[in-house]
Tab-separated table of C-alpha atoms in Angstrom:
chain	number	residue	atom	x	y	z
A	8	GLY	CA	30.691	11.256	4.036
A	9	ALA	CA	28.642	12.256	6.963
A	10	VAL	CA	30.566	13.584	9.854
A	11	VAL	CA	28.941	13.565	13.144
A	12	SER	CA	31.040	16.467	15.606
A	13	GLN	CA	31.301	15.395	19.325
A	14	HIS	CA	32.423	16.990	22.824
A	15	PRO	CA	34.263	16.963	24.743
A	16	SER	CA	35.921	14.699	23.990
A	17	ARG	CA	36.556	14.519	27.491
A	18	VAL	CA	35.201	16.126	31.334
A	19	ILE	CA	36.044	16.072	34.674
A	20	CYS	CA	33.600	16.375	37.267
A	21	LYS	CA	32.725	16.873	40.534
A	22	SER	CA	30.308	14.236	42.090
A	23	GLY	CA	26.739	15.964	42.296
A	24	THR	CA	27.352	18.365	39.648
A	25	SER	CA	25.864	18.647	34.903
A	26	VAL	CA	27.361	18.085	32.182
A	27	LYS	CA	26.288	18.426	29.225
A	28	ILE	CA	27.695	16.516	25.783
A	29	GLU	CA	26.765	17.853	22.611
A	30	CYS	CA	26.450	15.931	19.345
A	31	ARG	CA	26.154	17.761	15.454
A	32	SER	CA	26.019	15.892	12.413
A	33	LEU	CA	28.198	18.542	10.338
A	34	ASP	CA	27.248	17.955	6.851
A	35	PHE	CA	23.236	15.974	7.015
A	36	GLN	CA	20.345	16.565	8.246
A	37	ALA	CA	19.387	13.428	11.269
A	38	THR	CA	15.726	13.323	12.734
A	39	THR	CA	17.532	10.897	14.961
A	40	MET	CA	20.418	10.092	17.008
A	41	PHE	CA	21.307	7.671	19.025
A	42	TRP	CA	23.549	7.854	21.953
A	43	TYR	CA	25.490	4.889	23.525
A	44	ARG	CA	27.404	4.448	27.183
A	45	GLN	CA	29.998	2.068	26.816
A	46	PHE	CA	31.692	0.525	29.686
A	47	PRO	CA	36.049	-0.855	28.990
A	48	LYS	CA	35.826	-4.338	26.957
A	49	GLN	CA	31.955	-3.355	26.794
A	50	SER	CA	29.918	-2.873	23.286
A	51	LEU	CA	27.905	-0.051	22.917
A	52	MET	CA	25.475	-0.240	25.333
A	53	LEU	CA	21.886	2.293	23.407
A	54	MET	CA	20.447	4.009	26.010
A	55	ALA	CA	18.313	6.382	24.159
A	56	THR	CA	16.799	7.608	20.610
A	57	SER	CA	17.070	11.363	20.392
A	58	ASN	CA	13.853	12.300	18.723
A	59	GLU	CA	13.345	16.186	16.163
A	60	GLY	CA	11.557	18.221	17.902
A	61	SER	CA	9.613	15.502	20.246
A	62	LYS	CA	11.022	13.730	23.505
A	63	ALA	CA	13.373	11.060	23.371
A	64	THR	CA	12.953	7.426	23.500
A	65	TYR	CA	14.739	5.951	26.446
A	66	GLU	CA	16.213	2.295	26.609
A	67	GLN	CA	14.862	-0.046	29.695
A	68	GLY	CA	16.988	1.064	33.050
A	69	VAL	CA	17.669	4.174	31.948
A	70	GLU	CA	16.632	6.717	33.739
A	71	LYS	CA	15.205	9.521	32.093
A	72	ASP	CA	15.642	12.610	34.651
A	73	LYS	CA	18.907	11.832	34.867
A	74	PHE	CA	20.379	12.181	31.510
A	75	LEU	CA	18.380	15.192	30.338
A	76	ILE	CA	18.142	14.687	25.829
A	77	ASN	CA	17.585	17.308	24.283
A	78	HIS	CA	16.812	17.098	20.042
A	79	ALA	CA	16.508	21.395	18.675
A	80	SER	CA	17.731	21.018	15.283
A	81	LEU	CA	18.163	18.647	12.664
A	82	THR	CA	21.964	18.521	13.973
A	83	LEU	CA	22.041	18.828	17.476
A	84	SER	CA	21.827	17.018	20.482
A	85	THR	CA	22.329	17.099	24.011
A	86	LEU	CA	22.854	14.781	26.346
A	87	THR	CA	22.867	16.545	30.210
A	88	VAL	CA	24.654	14.335	32.839
A	89	THR	CA	22.071	15.629	35.684
A	90	SER	CA	23.759	14.999	39.664
A	91	ALA	CA	26.881	12.942	38.663
A	92	HIS	CA	27.935	10.724	40.061
A	93	PRO	CA	31.075	8.240	39.984
A	94	GLU	CA	29.131	4.999	38.923
A	95	ASP	CA	28.223	7.589	35.751
A	96	SER	CA	31.678	7.945	35.087
A	97	SER	CA	31.375	5.861	31.503
A	98	PHE	CA	32.093	6.885	27.718
A	99	TYR	CA	29.536	8.253	25.968
A	100	ILE	CA	28.883	7.681	22.532
A	101	CYS	CA	27.011	9.457	19.980
A	102	SER	CA	25.093	8.100	16.597
A	103	ALA	CA	23.565	9.892	13.514
A	104	SER	CA	22.545	9.123	10.481
A	105	PRO	CA	20.444	11.068	7.078
A	106	SER	CA	17.254	10.737	8.015
A	107	GLY	CA	14.654	8.763	5.582
A	108	ILE	CA	17.208	6.650	4.953
A	109	TYR	CA	16.253	3.566	5.209
A	110	ASN	CA	19.245	0.611	5.903
A	111	SER	CA	21.420	3.370	6.399
A	112	PRO	CA	24.762	3.190	8.687
A	113	LEU	CA	24.993	5.122	11.812
A	114	HIS	CA	28.421	7.415	12.113
A	115	PHE	CA	29.359	8.193	15.481
A	116	GLY	CA	31.457	10.265	17.274
A	117	ASN	CA	34.526	9.948	18.988
A	118	GLY	CA	32.887	10.124	22.610
A	119	THR	CA	32.845	11.939	25.835
A	120	ARG	CA	35.284	10.032	28.443
A	121	LEU	CA	33.469	10.943	31.527
A	122	THR	CA	34.574	10.509	35.053
A	123	VAL	CA	32.885	11.829	37.761
A	124	THR	CA	35.066	12.812	41.019
B	27	SER	CA	14.961	-11.067	24.055
B	28	GLN	CA	17.375	-11.201	20.544
B	29	LYS	CA	20.893	-12.565	21.703
B	30	ILE	CA	24.071	-11.339	19.371
B	31	GLU	CA	27.938	-13.326	19.938
B	32	GLN	CA	31.053	-13.268	18.704
B	33	ASN	CA	32.509	-15.725	20.056
B	34	SER	CA	36.440	-14.497	20.377
B	35	GLU	CA	37.182	-10.878	22.566
B	36	ALA	CA	40.387	-11.484	21.209
B	37	LEU	CA	41.932	-12.581	18.320
B	38	ASN	CA	45.767	-12.001	17.359
B	39	ILE	CA	47.013	-13.377	13.875
B	40	GLN	CA	50.644	-12.917	11.631
B	41	GLU	CA	50.945	-10.084	9.945
B	42	GLY	CA	49.822	-11.266	5.690
B	43	LYS	CA	47.371	-14.672	6.232
B	44	THR	CA	43.711	-13.633	7.009
B	45	ALA	CA	41.581	-12.638	10.102
B	46	THR	CA	37.738	-14.801	10.146
B	47	LEU	CA	36.193	-13.122	12.492
B	48	THR	CA	32.478	-15.172	13.852
B	49	CYS	CA	28.594	-13.276	14.943
B	50	ASN	CA	26.174	-14.637	16.108
B	51	TYR	CA	22.285	-14.174	17.685
B	52	THR	CA	19.233	-16.244	18.972
B	53	ASN	CA	15.776	-14.574	18.757
B	54	TYR	CA	16.012	-12.252	15.886
B	55	SER	CA	15.761	-12.041	12.008
B	56	PRO	CA	17.793	-8.897	11.331
B	57	ALA	CA	16.727	-7.296	8.317
B	58	TYR	CA	20.333	-6.410	7.689
B	59	LEU	CA	24.184	-6.814	9.539
B	60	GLN	CA	26.711	-4.576	9.563
B	61	TRP	CA	30.059	-4.304	10.182
B	62	TYR	CA	32.500	-1.636	12.178
B	63	ARG	CA	35.702	-0.844	13.850
B	64	GLN	CA	36.202	1.166	16.544
B	65	ASP	CA	39.617	2.133	18.102
B	66	PRO	CA	40.923	2.031	22.202
B	67	GLY	CA	39.163	5.738	22.227
B	68	ARG	CA	37.034	6.601	19.707
B	69	GLY	CA	33.634	5.844	17.888
B	70	PRO	CA	34.029	2.684	16.205
B	71	VAL	CA	33.872	3.922	11.661
B	72	PHE	CA	31.172	2.241	9.277
B	73	LEU	CA	32.510	-0.704	7.107
B	74	LEU	CA	30.476	-2.574	5.772
B	75	LEU	CA	26.566	-3.899	5.466
B	76	ILE	CA	24.847	-6.503	4.260
B	77	ARG	CA	21.185	-7.082	3.726
B	78	GLU	CA	19.313	-10.914	4.564
B	79	ASN	CA	18.750	-10.926	1.575
B	80	GLU	CA	22.372	-10.459	0.087
B	81	LYS	CA	25.414	-13.412	1.000
B	82	GLU	CA	28.102	-11.965	0.210
B	83	LYS	CA	29.554	-8.321	0.712
B	84	ARG	CA	32.851	-7.498	-0.248
B	85	LYS	CA	35.293	-4.086	-0.117
B	86	GLU	CA	38.766	-4.078	-1.026
B	87	ARG	CA	40.529	-6.183	1.754
B	88	LEU	CA	37.099	-6.555	3.653
B	89	LYS	CA	34.757	-10.151	2.941
B	90	VAL	CA	31.627	-10.570	4.533
B	91	THR	CA	29.051	-13.414	4.432
B	92	PHE	CA	25.904	-13.308	6.476
B	93	ASP	CA	23.815	-17.358	6.576
B	94	THR	CA	20.866	-16.471	7.752
B	95	THR	CA	20.189	-20.524	7.999
B	96	LEU	CA	23.258	-20.741	10.338
B	97	LYS	CA	22.102	-16.698	11.865
B	98	GLN	CA	25.492	-15.909	12.194
B	99	SER	CA	27.644	-13.204	9.950
B	100	LEU	CA	31.373	-14.152	9.077
B	101	PHE	CA	33.434	-10.811	8.908
B	102	HIS	CA	37.259	-12.084	6.837
B	103	ILE	CA	40.080	-9.943	6.458
B	104	THR	CA	42.512	-11.026	3.904
B	105	ALA	CA	46.024	-9.658	3.877
B	106	SER	CA	46.246	-8.626	7.307
B	107	GLN	CA	48.400	-4.974	8.072
B	108	PRO	CA	49.601	-4.099	12.502
B	109	ALA	CA	47.125	-1.252	11.283
B	110	ASP	CA	43.834	-3.831	10.986
B	111	SER	CA	44.481	-4.034	14.562
B	112	ALA	CA	40.871	-2.803	16.156
B	113	THR	CA	37.987	-3.885	17.875
B	114	TYR	CA	35.761	-5.153	15.488
B	115	LEU	CA	31.954	-4.657	16.046
B	116	CYS	CA	28.735	-6.426	13.823
B	117	ALA	CA	25.582	-5.172	15.045
B	118	LEU	CA	21.860	-6.058	13.994
B	119	GLY	CA	18.341	-4.220	12.555
B	120	PRO	CA	15.884	-4.321	13.539
B	121	GLY	CA	14.439	-2.463	10.297
B	122	ALA	CA	14.851	0.761	11.601
B	123	ASN	CA	17.480	3.094	12.122
B	124	ASN	CA	18.362	1.213	14.965
B	125	LEU	CA	21.705	-1.240	16.396
B	126	PHE	CA	21.550	-4.194	19.002
B	127	PHE	CA	25.048	-4.229	19.719
B	128	GLY	CA	28.130	-6.986	19.766
B	129	THR	CA	30.500	-6.623	22.514
B	130	GLY	CA	33.011	-6.727	20.028
B	131	THR	CA	36.655	-8.668	19.163
B	132	ARG	CA	39.453	-7.120	19.638
B	133	LEU	CA	42.242	-8.241	16.911
B	134	THR	CA	46.038	-7.654	16.690
B	135	VAL	CA	48.256	-8.701	13.755
B	136	ILE	CA	51.710	-9.812	15.174
B	137	PRO	CA	54.542	-8.245	12.114
């Protein structure tokens, strides 16, 4: 089955530093990947749609300069949280689906728990 | 804007019973609806997809119904087991690969 690998699973960083999270589709190509943020006992909130070879599409209220997304290949998207602050602490999850398959289920990574001290 | 409600934040049932979870939506006409399972500290795992022209879908002990008139989906787990304990999310598709998720129902199956 389709596997999405997300790394790291946990990261603790100091306020003001930047953190990069990687999302890889291991056995399929994905022209589009999605980045979500999830707070405890809340649903997944879509942050941005990552498009291979072009700029990401950000949801309303998400700062594109703070959450940098790069989708350089059909199997890799990265999310960089720049100048992290404690309020950025959250669970970040990426997802992808095989390219060009309409209505196909999303395959999720196992998430990254970010703690900013 | 669209709104998705899973009307039980938490549901406790006895092992062996059927668990029924509800997903209601408003201001929306989804092309399809999906159900996912999420364990603590993990990403969601896809379970079932049902399209707008389908009324029911089954997979092993799972059954999903989709009523576009009521704007509701029901998710059933028959012969529930403690291993079924998790949070279950419904998600609606606007016709592309993007999905809008409900807040989830945390199911606990009591031995």
